[in-house]
Tab-separated table of C-alpha atoms in Angstrom:
chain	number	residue	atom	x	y	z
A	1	UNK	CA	137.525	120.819	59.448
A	2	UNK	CA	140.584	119.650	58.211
A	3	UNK	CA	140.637	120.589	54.484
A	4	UNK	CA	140.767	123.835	55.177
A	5	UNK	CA	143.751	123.990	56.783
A	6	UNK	CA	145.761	121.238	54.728
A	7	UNK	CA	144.568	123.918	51.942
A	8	UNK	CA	145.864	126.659	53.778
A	9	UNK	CA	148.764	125.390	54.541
A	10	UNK	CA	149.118	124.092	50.865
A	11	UNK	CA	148.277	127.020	49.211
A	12	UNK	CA	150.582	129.158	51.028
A	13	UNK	CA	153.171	127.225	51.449
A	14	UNK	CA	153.454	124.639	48.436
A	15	UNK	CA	152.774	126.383	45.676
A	16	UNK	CA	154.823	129.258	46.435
A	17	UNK	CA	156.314	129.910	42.430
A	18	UNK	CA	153.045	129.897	40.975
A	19	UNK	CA	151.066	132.171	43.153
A	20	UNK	CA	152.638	135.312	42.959
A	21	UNK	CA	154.547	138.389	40.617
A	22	UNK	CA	158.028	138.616	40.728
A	23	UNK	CA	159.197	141.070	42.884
A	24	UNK	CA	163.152	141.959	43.002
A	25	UNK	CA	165.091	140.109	45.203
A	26	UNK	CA	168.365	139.139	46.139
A	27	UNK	CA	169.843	135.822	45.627
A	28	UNK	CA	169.290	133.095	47.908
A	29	UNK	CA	171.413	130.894	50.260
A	30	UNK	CA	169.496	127.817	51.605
A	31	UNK	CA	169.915	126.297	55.110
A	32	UNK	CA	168.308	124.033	56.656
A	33	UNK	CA	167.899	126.582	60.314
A	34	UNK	CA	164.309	125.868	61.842
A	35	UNK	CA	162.262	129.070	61.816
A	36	UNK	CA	159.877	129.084	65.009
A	37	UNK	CA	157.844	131.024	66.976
A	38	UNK	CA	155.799	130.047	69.979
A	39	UNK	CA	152.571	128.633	67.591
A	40	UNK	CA	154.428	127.711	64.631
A	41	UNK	CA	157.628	126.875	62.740
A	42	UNK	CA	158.940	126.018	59.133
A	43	UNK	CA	162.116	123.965	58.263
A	44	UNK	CA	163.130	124.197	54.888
A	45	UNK	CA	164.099	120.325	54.333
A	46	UNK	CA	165.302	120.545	50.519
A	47	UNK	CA	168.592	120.759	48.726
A	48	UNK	CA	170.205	123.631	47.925
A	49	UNK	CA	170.018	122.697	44.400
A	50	UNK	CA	166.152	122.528	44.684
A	51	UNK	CA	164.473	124.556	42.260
A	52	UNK	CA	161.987	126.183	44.594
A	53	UNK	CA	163.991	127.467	47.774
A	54	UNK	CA	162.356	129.286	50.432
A	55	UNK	CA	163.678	132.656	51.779
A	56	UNK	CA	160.962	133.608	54.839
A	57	UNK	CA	157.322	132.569	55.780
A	58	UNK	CA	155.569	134.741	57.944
A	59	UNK	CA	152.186	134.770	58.750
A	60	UNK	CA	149.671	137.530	60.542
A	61	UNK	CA	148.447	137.454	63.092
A	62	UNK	CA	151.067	135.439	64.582
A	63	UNK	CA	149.900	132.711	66.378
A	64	UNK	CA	147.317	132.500	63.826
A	65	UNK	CA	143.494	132.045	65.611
A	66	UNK	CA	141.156	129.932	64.814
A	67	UNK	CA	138.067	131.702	63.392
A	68	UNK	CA	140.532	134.292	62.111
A	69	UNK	CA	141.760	135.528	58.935
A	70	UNK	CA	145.169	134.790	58.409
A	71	UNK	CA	147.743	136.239	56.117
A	72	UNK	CA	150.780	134.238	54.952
A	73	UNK	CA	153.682	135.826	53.416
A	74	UNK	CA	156.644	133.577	51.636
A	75	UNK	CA	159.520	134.760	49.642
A	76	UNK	CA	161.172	132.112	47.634
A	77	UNK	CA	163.078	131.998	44.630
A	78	UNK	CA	162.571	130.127	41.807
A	79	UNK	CA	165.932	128.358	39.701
A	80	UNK	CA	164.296	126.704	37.038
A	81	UNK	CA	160.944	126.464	35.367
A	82	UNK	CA	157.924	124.941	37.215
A	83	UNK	CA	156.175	123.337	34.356
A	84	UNK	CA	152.576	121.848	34.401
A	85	UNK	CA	152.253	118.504	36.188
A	86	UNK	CA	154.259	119.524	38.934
A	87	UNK	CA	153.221	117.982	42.429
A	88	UNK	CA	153.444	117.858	46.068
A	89	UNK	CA	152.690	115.002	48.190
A	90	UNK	CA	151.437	116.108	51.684
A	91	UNK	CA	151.356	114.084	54.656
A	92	UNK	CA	149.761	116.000	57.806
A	93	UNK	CA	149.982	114.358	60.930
A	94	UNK	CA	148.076	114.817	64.746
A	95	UNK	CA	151.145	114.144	66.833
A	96	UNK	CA	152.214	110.727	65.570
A	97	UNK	CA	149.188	110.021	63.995
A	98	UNK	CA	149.051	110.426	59.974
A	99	UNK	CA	145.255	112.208	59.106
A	100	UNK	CA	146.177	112.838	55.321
A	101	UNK	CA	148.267	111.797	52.851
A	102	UNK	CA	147.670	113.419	49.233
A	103	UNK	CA	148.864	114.204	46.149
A	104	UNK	CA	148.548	117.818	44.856
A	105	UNK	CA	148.862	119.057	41.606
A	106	UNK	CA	150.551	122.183	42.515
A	107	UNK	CA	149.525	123.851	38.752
A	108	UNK	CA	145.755	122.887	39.010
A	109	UNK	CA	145.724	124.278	42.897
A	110	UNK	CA	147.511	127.563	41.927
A	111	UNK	CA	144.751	128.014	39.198
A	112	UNK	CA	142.041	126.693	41.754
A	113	UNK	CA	143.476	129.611	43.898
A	114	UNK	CA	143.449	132.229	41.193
A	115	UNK	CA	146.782	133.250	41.432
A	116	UNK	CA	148.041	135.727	39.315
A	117	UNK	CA	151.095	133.599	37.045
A	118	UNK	CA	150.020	130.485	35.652
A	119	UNK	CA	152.287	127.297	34.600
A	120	UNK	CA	154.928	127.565	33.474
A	121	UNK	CA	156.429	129.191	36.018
A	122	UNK	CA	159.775	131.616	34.904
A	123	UNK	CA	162.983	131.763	37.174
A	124	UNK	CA	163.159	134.698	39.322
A	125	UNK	CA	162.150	135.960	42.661
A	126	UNK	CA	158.808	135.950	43.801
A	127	UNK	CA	156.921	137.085	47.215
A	128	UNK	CA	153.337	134.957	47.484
A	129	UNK	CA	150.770	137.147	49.694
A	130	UNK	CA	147.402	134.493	50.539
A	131	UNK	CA	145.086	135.279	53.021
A	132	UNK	CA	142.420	132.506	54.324
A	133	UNK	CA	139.811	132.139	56.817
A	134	UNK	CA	140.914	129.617	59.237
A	135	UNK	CA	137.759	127.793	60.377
A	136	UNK	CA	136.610	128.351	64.383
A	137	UNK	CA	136.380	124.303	64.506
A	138	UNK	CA	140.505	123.466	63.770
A	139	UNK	CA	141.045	121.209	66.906
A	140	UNK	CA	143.367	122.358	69.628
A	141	UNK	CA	146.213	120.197	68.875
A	142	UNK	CA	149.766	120.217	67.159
A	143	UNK	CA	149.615	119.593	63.879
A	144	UNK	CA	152.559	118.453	61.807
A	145	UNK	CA	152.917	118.831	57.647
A	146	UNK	CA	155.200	117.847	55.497
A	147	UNK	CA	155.201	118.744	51.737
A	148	UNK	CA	157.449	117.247	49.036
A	149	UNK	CA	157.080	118.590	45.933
A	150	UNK	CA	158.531	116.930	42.519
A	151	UNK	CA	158.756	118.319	39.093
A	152	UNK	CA	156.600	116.916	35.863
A	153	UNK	CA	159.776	114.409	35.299
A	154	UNK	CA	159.668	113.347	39.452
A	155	UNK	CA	162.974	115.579	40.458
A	156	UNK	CA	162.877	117.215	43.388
A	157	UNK	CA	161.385	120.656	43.419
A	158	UNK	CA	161.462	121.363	47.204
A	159	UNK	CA	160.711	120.303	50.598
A	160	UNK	CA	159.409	122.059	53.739
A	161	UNK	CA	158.542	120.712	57.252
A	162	UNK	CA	155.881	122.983	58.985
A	163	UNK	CA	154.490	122.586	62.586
A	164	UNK	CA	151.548	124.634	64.060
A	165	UNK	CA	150.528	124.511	67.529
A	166	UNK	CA	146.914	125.571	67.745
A	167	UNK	CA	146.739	124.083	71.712
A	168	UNK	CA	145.997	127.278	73.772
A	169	UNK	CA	148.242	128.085	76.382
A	170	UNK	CA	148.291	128.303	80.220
A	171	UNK	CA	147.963	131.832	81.418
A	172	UNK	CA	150.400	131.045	84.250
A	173	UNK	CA	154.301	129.396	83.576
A	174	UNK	CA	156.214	127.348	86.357
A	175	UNK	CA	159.229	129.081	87.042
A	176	UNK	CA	161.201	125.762	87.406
């Protein structure tokens, strides 16, 4: 029940140079501005001199339903090469409570994906399009992920907070 997601949420979000063609971009500027909506929100937690820096992540539908397909969009650009034996460490968490830690290597989960570019991954821009069936069973709860991803040599390659609220909502709001 959980996998799925954590691979979801990996897939999309963590392996974002090696997923995808380049597409033209412009340069970007990272900040460290929490992107939210109602069911879900992304904080880019790197440096700007991280080698993976994340532009946008949006996702359709949006809140994303369990049972669903759902399609994640992320633009990032990429400053140096991602070579083979890159990894992410991802902790997800059920409000305070950690439910997995792991170790990802982000290479061997791109090609377990099959994405379309392959380690080594070049410099440029690049737009990452997945779409995955979330399963009907992901709890209604508030589920918290972190990803920190390192380069072969253990440098920072980028960081990214990411909260998604799958609790359903009253259909009725206090007005106080």
């Amino acid at each position: 029940m959980i996998r799925p997601l954590v691979s979801l949420l990996f897939v999309a979000f963590a392996t974002t140079a090696a997923v995808a063609e380049p597409v033209s971009q412009a340069a970007l500027v990272a900040d460290d501005t929490a992107h939210t909506t109602e069911s879900w929100a992304y904080t880019d937690c790197g440096l700007p001199t991280d080698p993976i820096q994340i532009e946008s992540i949006v996702v359709s539908p949006d809140p994303p339903k369990p049972g669903e397909d759902l399609t994640v969009t992320v633009k990032a650009l990429v400053t140096e090469v991602v070579e083979e034996g890159a990894y992410a460490e991802v902790t997800v968490k059920l409000g305070l409570i950690k439910i997995l830690t792991k170790t990802f290597d982000i290479c061997e989960e791109a090609r377990n994906a099959n994405a379309s570019v392959s380690c080594p991954v070049q410099k440029g821009p690049y737009t990452v399009v997945q779409t995955v069936a979330l399963p009907k069973e992901i709890p209604q709860a508030k589920f918290t992920v972190n990803v920190d991803a390192y380069t072969v040599d253990d440098d920072d390659l980028m960081c990214l907070n990411l909260v998604v609220n799958f609790m359903k909502k009253p259909f009725f709001k206090f007005g106080w």
